[in-house]
Coordinates of C-alpha atoms in Angstrom, one line a residue:
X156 CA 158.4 -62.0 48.8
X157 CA 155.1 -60.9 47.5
X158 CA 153.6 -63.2 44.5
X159 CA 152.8 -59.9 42.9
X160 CA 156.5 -58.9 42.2
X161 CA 157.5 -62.1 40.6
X162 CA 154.8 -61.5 38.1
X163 CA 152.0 -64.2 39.7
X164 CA 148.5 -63.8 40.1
X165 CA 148.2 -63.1 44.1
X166 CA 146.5 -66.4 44.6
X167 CA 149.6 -68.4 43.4
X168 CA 151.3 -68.9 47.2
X169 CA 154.5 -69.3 45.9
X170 CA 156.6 -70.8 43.1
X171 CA 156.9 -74.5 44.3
X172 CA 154.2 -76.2 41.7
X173 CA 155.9 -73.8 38.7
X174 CA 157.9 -77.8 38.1
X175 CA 157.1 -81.1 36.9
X176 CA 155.3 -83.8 37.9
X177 CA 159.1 -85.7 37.9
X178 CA 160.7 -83.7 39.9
X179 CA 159.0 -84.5 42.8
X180 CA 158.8 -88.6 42.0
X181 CA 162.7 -88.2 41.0
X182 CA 162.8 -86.9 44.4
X183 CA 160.8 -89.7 46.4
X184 CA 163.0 -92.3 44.5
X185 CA 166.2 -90.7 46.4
X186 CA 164.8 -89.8 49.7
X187 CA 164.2 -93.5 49.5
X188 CA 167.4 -95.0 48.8
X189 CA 169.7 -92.5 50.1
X190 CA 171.1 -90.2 47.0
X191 CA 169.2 -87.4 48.1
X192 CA 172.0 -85.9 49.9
X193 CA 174.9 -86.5 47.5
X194 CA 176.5 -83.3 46.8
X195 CA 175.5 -82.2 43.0
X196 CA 176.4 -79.4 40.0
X197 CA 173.8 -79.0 37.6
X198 CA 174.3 -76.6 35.1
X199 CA 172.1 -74.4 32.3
X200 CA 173.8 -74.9 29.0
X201 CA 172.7 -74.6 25.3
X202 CA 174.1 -77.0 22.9
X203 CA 173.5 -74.4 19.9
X204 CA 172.3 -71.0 19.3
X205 CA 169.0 -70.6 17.5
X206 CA 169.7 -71.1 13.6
X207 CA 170.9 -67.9 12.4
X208 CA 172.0 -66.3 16.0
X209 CA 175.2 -65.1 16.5
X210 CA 175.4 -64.5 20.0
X211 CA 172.8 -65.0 22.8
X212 CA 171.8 -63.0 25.7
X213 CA 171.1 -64.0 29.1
X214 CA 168.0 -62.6 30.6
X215 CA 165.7 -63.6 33.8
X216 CA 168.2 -64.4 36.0
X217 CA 166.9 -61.3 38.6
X218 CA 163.9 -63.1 38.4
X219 CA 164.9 -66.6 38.7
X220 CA 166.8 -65.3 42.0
X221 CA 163.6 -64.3 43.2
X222 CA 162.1 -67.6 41.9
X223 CA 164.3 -69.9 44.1
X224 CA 163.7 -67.5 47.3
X225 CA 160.0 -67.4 47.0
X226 CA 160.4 -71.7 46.2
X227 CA 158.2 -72.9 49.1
X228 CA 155.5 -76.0 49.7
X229 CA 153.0 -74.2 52.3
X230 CA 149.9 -76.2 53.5
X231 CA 147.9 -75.7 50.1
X232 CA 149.9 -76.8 47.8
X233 CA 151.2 -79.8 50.0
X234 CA 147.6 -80.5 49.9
X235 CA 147.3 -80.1 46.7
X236 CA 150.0 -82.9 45.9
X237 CA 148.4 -85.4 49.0
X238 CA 145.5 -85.1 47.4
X239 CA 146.6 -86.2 43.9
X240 CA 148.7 -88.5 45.4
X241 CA 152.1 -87.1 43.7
X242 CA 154.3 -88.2 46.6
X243 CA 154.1 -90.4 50.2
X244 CA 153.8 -89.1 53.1
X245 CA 158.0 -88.7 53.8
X246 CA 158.4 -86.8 50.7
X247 CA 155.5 -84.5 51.8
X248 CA 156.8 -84.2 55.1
X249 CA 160.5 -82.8 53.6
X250 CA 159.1 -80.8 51.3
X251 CA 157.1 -78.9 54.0
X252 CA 160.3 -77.6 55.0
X253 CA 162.0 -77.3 51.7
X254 CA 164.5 -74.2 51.5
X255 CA 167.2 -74.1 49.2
X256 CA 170.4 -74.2 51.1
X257 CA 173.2 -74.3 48.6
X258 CA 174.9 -72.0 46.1
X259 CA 174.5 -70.4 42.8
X260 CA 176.7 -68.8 40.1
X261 CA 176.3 -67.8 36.9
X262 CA 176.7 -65.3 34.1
X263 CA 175.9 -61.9 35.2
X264 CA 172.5 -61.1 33.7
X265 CA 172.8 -58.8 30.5
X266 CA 175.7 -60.6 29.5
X267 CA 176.1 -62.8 26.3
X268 CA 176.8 -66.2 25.6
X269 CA 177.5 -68.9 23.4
X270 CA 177.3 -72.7 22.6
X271 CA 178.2 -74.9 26.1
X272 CA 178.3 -71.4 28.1
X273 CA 177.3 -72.8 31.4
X274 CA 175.2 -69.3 32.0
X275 CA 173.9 -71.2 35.8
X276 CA 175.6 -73.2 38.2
X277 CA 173.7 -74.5 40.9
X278 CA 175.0 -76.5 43.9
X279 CA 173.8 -78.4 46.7
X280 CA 172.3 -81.8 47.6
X281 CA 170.6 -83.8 44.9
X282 CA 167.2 -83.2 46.2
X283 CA 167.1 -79.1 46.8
X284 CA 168.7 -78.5 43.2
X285 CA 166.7 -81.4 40.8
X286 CA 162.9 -79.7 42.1
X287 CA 164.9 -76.2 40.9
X288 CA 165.2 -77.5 37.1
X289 CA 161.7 -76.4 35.5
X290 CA 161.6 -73.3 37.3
X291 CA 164.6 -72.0 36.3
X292 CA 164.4 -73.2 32.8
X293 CA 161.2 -71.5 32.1
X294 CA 162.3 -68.2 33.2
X295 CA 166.0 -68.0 31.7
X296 CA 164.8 -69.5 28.3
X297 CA 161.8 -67.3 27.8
X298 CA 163.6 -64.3 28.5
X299 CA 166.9 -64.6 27.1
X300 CA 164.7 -65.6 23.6
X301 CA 163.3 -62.2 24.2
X302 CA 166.2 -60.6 24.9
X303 CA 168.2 -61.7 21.7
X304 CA 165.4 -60.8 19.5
X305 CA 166.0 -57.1 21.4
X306 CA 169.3 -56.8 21.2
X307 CA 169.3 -58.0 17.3
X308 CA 166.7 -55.0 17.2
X309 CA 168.2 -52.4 18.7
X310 CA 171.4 -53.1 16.9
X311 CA 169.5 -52.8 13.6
X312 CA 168.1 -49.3 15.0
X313 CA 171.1 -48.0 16.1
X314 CA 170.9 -44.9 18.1
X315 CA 166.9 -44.7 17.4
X316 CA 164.7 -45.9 20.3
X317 CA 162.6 -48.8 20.5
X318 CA 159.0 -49.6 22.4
X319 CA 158.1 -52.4 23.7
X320 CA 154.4 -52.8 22.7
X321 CA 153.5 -56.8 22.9
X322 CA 151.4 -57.2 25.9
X323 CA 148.5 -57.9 23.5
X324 CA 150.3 -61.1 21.7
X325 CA 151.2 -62.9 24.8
X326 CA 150.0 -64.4 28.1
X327 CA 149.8 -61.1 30.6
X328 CA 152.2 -62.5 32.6
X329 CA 154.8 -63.6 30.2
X330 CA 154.1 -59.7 28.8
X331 CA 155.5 -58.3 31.8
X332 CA 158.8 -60.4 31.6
X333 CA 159.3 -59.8 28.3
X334 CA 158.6 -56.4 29.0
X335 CA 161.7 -56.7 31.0
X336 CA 163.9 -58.9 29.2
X337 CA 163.5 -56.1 25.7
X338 CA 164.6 -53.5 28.8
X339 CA 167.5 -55.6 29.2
X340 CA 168.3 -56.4 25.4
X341 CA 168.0 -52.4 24.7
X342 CA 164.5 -51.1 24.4
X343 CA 164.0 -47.6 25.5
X344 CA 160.0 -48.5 27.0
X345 CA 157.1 -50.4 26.9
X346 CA 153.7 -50.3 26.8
X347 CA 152.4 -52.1 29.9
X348 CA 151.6 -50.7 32.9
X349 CA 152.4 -53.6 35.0
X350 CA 155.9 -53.8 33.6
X351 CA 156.8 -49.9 34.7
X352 CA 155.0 -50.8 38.2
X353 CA 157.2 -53.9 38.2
X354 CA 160.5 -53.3 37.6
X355 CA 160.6 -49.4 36.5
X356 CA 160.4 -49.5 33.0
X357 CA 159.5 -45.6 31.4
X358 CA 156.2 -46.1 30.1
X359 CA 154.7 -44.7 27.3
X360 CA 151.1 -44.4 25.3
X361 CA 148.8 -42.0 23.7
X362 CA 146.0 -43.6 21.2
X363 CA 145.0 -46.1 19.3
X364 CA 142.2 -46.1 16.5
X365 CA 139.1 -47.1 18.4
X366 CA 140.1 -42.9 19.4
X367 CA 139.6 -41.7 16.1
X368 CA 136.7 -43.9 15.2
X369 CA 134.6 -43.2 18.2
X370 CA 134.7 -39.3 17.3
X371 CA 132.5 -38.0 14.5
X372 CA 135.8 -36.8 12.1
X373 CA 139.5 -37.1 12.5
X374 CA 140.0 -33.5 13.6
X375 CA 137.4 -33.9 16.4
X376 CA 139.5 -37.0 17.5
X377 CA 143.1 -34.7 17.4
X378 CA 141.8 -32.0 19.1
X379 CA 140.5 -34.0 22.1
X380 CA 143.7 -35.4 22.4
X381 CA 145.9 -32.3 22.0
X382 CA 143.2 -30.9 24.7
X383 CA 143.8 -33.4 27.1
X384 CA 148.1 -34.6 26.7
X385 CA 149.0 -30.9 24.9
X386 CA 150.9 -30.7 21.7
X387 CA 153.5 -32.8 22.3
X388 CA 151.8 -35.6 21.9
X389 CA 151.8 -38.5 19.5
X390 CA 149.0 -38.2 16.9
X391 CA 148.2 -41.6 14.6
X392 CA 147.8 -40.4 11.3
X393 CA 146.5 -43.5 9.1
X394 CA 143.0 -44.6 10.1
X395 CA 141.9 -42.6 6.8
X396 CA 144.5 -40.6 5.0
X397 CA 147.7 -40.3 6.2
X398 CA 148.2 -36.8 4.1
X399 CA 145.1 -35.3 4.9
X400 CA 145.7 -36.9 8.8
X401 CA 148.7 -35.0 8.9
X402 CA 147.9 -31.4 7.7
X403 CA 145.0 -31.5 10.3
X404 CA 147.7 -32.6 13.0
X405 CA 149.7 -30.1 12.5
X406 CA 146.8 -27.4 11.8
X407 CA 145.0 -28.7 15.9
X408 CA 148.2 -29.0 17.4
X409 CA 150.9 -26.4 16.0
X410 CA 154.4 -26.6 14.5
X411 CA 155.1 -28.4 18.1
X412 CA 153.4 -31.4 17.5
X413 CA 155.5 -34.0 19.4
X414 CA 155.2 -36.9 17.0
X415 CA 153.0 -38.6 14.6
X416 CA 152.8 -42.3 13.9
X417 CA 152.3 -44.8 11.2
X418 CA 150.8 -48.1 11.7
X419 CA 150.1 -49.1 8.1
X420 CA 151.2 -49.2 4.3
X421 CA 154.7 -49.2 2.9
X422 CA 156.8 -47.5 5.6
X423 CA 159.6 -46.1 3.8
X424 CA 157.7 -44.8 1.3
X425 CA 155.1 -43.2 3.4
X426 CA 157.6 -42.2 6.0
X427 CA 159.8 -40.3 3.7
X428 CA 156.3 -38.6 2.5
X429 CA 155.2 -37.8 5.6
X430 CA 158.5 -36.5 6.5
X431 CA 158.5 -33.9 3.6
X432 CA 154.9 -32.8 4.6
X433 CA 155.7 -32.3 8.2
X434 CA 159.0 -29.7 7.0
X435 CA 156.4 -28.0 4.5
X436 CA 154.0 -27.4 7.2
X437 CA 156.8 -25.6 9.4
X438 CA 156.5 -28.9 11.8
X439 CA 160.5 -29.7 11.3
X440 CA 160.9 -30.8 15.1
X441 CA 158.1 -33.2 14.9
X442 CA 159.4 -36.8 14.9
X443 CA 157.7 -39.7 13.2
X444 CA 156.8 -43.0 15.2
X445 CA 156.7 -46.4 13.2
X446 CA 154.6 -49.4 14.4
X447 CA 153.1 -52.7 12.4
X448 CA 154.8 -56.5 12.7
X449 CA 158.1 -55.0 12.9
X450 CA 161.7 -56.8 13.0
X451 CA 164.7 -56.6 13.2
X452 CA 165.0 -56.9 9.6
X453 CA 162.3 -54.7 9.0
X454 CA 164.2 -52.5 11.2
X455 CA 167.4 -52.3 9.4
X456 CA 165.3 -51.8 5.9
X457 CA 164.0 -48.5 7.4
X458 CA 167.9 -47.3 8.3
X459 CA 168.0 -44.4 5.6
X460 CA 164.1 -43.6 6.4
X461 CA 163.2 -40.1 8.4
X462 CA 161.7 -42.7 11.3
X463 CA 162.5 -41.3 14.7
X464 CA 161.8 -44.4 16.7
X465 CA 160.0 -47.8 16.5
X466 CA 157.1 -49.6 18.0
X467 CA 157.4 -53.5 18.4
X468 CA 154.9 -56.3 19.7
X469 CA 154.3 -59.4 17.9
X470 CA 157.7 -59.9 16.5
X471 CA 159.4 -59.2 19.9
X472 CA 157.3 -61.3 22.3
X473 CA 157.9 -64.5 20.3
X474 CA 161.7 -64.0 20.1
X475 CA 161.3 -63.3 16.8
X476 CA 160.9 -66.6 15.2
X477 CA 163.0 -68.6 18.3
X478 CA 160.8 -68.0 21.4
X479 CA 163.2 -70.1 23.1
X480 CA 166.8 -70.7 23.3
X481 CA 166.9 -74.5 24.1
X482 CA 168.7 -74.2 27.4
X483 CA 169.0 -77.5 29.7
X484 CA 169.7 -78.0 33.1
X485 CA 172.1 -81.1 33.9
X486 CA 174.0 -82.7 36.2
X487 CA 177.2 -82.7 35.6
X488 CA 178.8 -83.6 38.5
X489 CA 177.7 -85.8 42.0
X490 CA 179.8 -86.4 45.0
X491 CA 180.4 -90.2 45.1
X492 CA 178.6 -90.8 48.0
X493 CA 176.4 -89.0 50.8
X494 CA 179.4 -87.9 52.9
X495 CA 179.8 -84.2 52.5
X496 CA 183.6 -84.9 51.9
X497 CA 183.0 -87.4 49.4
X498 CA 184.8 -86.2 46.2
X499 CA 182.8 -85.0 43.5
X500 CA 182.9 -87.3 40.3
X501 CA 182.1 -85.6 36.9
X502 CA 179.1 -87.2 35.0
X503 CA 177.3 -86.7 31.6
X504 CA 174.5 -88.1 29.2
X505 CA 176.1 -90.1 26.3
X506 CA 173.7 -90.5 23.6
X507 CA 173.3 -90.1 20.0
X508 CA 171.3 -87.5 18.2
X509 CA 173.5 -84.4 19.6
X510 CA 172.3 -84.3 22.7
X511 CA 175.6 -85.3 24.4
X512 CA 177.3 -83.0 27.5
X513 CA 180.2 -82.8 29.0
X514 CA 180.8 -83.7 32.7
X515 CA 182.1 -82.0 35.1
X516 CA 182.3 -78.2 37.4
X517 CA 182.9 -76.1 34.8
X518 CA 184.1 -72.5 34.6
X519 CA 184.2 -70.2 31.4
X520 CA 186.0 -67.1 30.4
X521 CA 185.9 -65.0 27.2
X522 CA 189.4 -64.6 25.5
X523 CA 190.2 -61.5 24.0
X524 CA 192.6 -60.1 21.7
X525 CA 195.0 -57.2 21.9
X526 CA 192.2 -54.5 21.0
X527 CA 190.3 -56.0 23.7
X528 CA 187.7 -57.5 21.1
X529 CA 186.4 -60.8 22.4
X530 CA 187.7 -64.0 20.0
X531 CA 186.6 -67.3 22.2
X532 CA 184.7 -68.6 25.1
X533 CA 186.3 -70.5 27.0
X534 CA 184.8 -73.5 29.2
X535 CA 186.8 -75.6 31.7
X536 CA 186.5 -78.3 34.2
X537 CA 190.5 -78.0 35.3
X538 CA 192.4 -75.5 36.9
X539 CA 191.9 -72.0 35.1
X540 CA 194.7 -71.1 33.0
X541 CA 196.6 -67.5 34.7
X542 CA 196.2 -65.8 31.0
X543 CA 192.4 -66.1 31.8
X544 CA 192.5 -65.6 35.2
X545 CA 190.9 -62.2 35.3
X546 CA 188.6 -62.7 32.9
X547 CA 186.2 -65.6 34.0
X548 CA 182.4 -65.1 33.7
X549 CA 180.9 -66.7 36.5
X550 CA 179.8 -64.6 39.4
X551 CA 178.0 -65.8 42.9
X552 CA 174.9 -65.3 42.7
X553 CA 174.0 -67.2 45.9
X554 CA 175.6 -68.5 48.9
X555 CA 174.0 -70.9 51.5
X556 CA 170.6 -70.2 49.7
X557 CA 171.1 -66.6 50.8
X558 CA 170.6 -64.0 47.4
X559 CA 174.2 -62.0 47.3
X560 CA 173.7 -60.7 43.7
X561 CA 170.6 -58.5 43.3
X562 CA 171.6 -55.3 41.0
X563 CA 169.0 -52.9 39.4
X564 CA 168.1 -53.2 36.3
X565 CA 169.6 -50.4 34.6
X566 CA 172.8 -51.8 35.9
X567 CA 171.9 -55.1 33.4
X568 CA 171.1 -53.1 30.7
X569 CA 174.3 -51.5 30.4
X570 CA 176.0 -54.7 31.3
X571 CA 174.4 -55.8 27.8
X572 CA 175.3 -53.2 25.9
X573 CA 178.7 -53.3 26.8
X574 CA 179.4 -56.9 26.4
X575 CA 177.7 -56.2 23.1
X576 CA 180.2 -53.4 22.4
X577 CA 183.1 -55.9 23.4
X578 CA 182.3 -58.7 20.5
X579 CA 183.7 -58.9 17.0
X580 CA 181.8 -56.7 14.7
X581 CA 180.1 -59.2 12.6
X582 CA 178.2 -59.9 15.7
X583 CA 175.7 -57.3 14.4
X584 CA 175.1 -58.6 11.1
X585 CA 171.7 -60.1 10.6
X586 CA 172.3 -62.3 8.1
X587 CA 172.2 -65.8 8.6
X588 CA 175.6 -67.3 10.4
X589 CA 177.5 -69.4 12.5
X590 CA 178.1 -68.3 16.4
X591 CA 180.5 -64.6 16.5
X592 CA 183.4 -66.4 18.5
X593 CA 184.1 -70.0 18.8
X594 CA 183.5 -72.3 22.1
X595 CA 186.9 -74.1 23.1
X596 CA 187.2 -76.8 25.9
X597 CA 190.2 -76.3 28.3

């Protein structure tokens, strides 16, 4: 696997140091006294959704499958740990031949989840699946934050497209995954190059300002752009005067001006005006682009506008006020000794402060009612009831540390938007709520 594709400089080897500094001494501690090998389940689980959230989405796992394949200690960075001393020599020694051997299941990515939803199983021996935590938890709760905050926008913008456009309010790596995790949550495009290189993603891009200030007037600026990308491109009309920016679009490029767009000012208000200018001026077919700190909020306030589509960045990127999701990883169940018969014994953390789990193998299925609308997640440890049967959630996602799961990514998209479709219809209200379905233990 090339470094390149999973979004890493190509001087970053692998993903092996993308951990913590415990994982590895957790590790030395049981190489040492022999619970290494026991047989383990650790599962990715969120206690809550996000204050306000009504459903989440899973993003990332694609990319966390590509993670745990490309999860290797080569010479540097087992130099890199002598050096600093992080491990002895025995730990060093297994990690140099360190592949992940065991299994994986989980949600199928695109599809939504709840409270306790174990969204990641991941079996094996103690040692291969605790150095897995970090990784794994960076990747699914980064992108399933940006995810939600996509699918909460494209549900306020109904059947209007959305652009991805936040490469410049984030790290340049974490732009590209959110680039795809907004694919995934329902945006049309993006902005960043490396994301449609990546992973496919239409691109799209005309101008900014610096294009209209460089020139000597506005018109200059319009017809060098119509001369280069033709009329059906997008013009920005509000580095002056958005009137007098518009009847000098529509006089360089035609009646077949592709679009215009607005970056500043009251939106409604100036998209409704600019709407009624463009019909004056004959330019009827000519759609109207809005940008600036959008929402989803700000979205749904612009429902009744003339906008044709919408341009997000800022708002996007961070998750829209919950750039994470507050997914764990725990073990919730260890055989009782090293012998790979050794029955597994269900544990959990019991503490106070709300930060207890429940022990155990679990599986999950969504209940639904007689229209076929979903009305509980279900999560189990015992045998799965036969009313439920068909509808478990959990897919194999690896098997003997070989990937069996990889699907495109249009594939996830529509997975999303039809487990979307499939939830009560509250689940599309932004205001402020509890969880769309409830989470009941079997």
């Amino acid at each position: 696997m090339n470094p390149a594709d999973l979004g890493l400089p190509v001087d970053v080897p692998s993903t092996a140091l993308f951990t913590d500094h415990y994982e590895l001494t957790m590790l030395q501690a049981a190489l040492a006294n022999g619970t290494a090998d026991r047989r383990s389940v650790f599962e990715v689980f969120t206690r809550r959704l996000p204050e306000g959230r009504r459903y989440g989405v899973l993003a990332g796992t694609g990319r966390v499958l590509d993670a745990v394949e490309n999860f290797r200690f080569d010479s540097a960075v087992l130099e890199f740990l002598r050096e600093r001393a992080v491990v002895d020599m025995r730990t060093l020694d297994w990690l140099s031949s360190y592949r992940f051997s065991g299994d994986i299941w989980g949600y199928p990515e695109g599809e939504v989840y709840f409270p306790g939803s174990p969204v990641l199983r991941v079996e094996g021996s103690f040692a291969e699946c605790v150095l897995l935590e970090t990784v794994i938890l960076s990747i699914l709760n980064h992108d399933s934050a940006i995810a939600a905050a996509a699918s909460r926008m494209a549900s306020a913008a109904g059947e209007r497209p959305l652009i991805e456009m936040g490469a410049r309010r984030t790290h340049e790596l974490a732009a590209v995954a959110a680039s795809r995790a907004a694919y995934v949550g329902g945006f049309a495009s993006t902005s960043d190059l490396a994301a449609g290189f990546r992973y496919g993603i239409p691109t799209v891009g005309t101008s900014a300002h610096a294009f209209t200030l460089v020139h000597d007037t506005e018109r200059d600026a319009f017809q060098a752009q119509v001369a280069s990308l033709g009329d059906g491109t997008t013009l920005l009309v509000d580095t002056y005067d958005v009137a007098e920016a518009v009847r000098t679009a529509v006089e360089v490029a035609g009646t077949g001006l592709g679009a215009v767009r607005i970056d500043s000012g009251d939106l409604l208000l100036v998209a409704h005006r600019v709407r009624q200018q463009l019909d004056e001026l004959g330019a009827t077919a000519t759609k109207i682009v809005v940008t600036s700190d959008l929402d989803e909020y700000a979205i749904a306030s612009l429902a009744a506008a003339p906008v044709d589509a919408y341009g997000v960045g800022t708002q996007l990127v961070t998750g829209s006020g919950h750039p994470t999701c507050s997914m764990v990883y725990k073990l919730v169940a260890r055989a009782a000794s090293a012998d790979p018969k050794a029955p597994l014994v269900p544990v959990a953390k019991k503490s106070s402060g709300g930060k207890t789990s429940i022990g155990g193998r679990k599986w999950a299925a969504r209940r639904v009612d007689a229209e076929g609308v979903a009305e509980a997640e279900v999560v189990g440890t015992g045998p799965v009831p036969s009313a439920l049967a068909d509808r478990q959630l959990l897919v194999q996602l690896v098997k003997a540390g070989e990937v069996v799961a990889r699907e495109p990514l249009e594939t996830v998209r529509d997975r999303h938007r039809e487990a979307r479709a499939g939830l009560p219809l509250s689940a599309t209200q932004l205001s402020r709520g509890e969880p769309v379905i409830p989470t009941e233990y079997a």
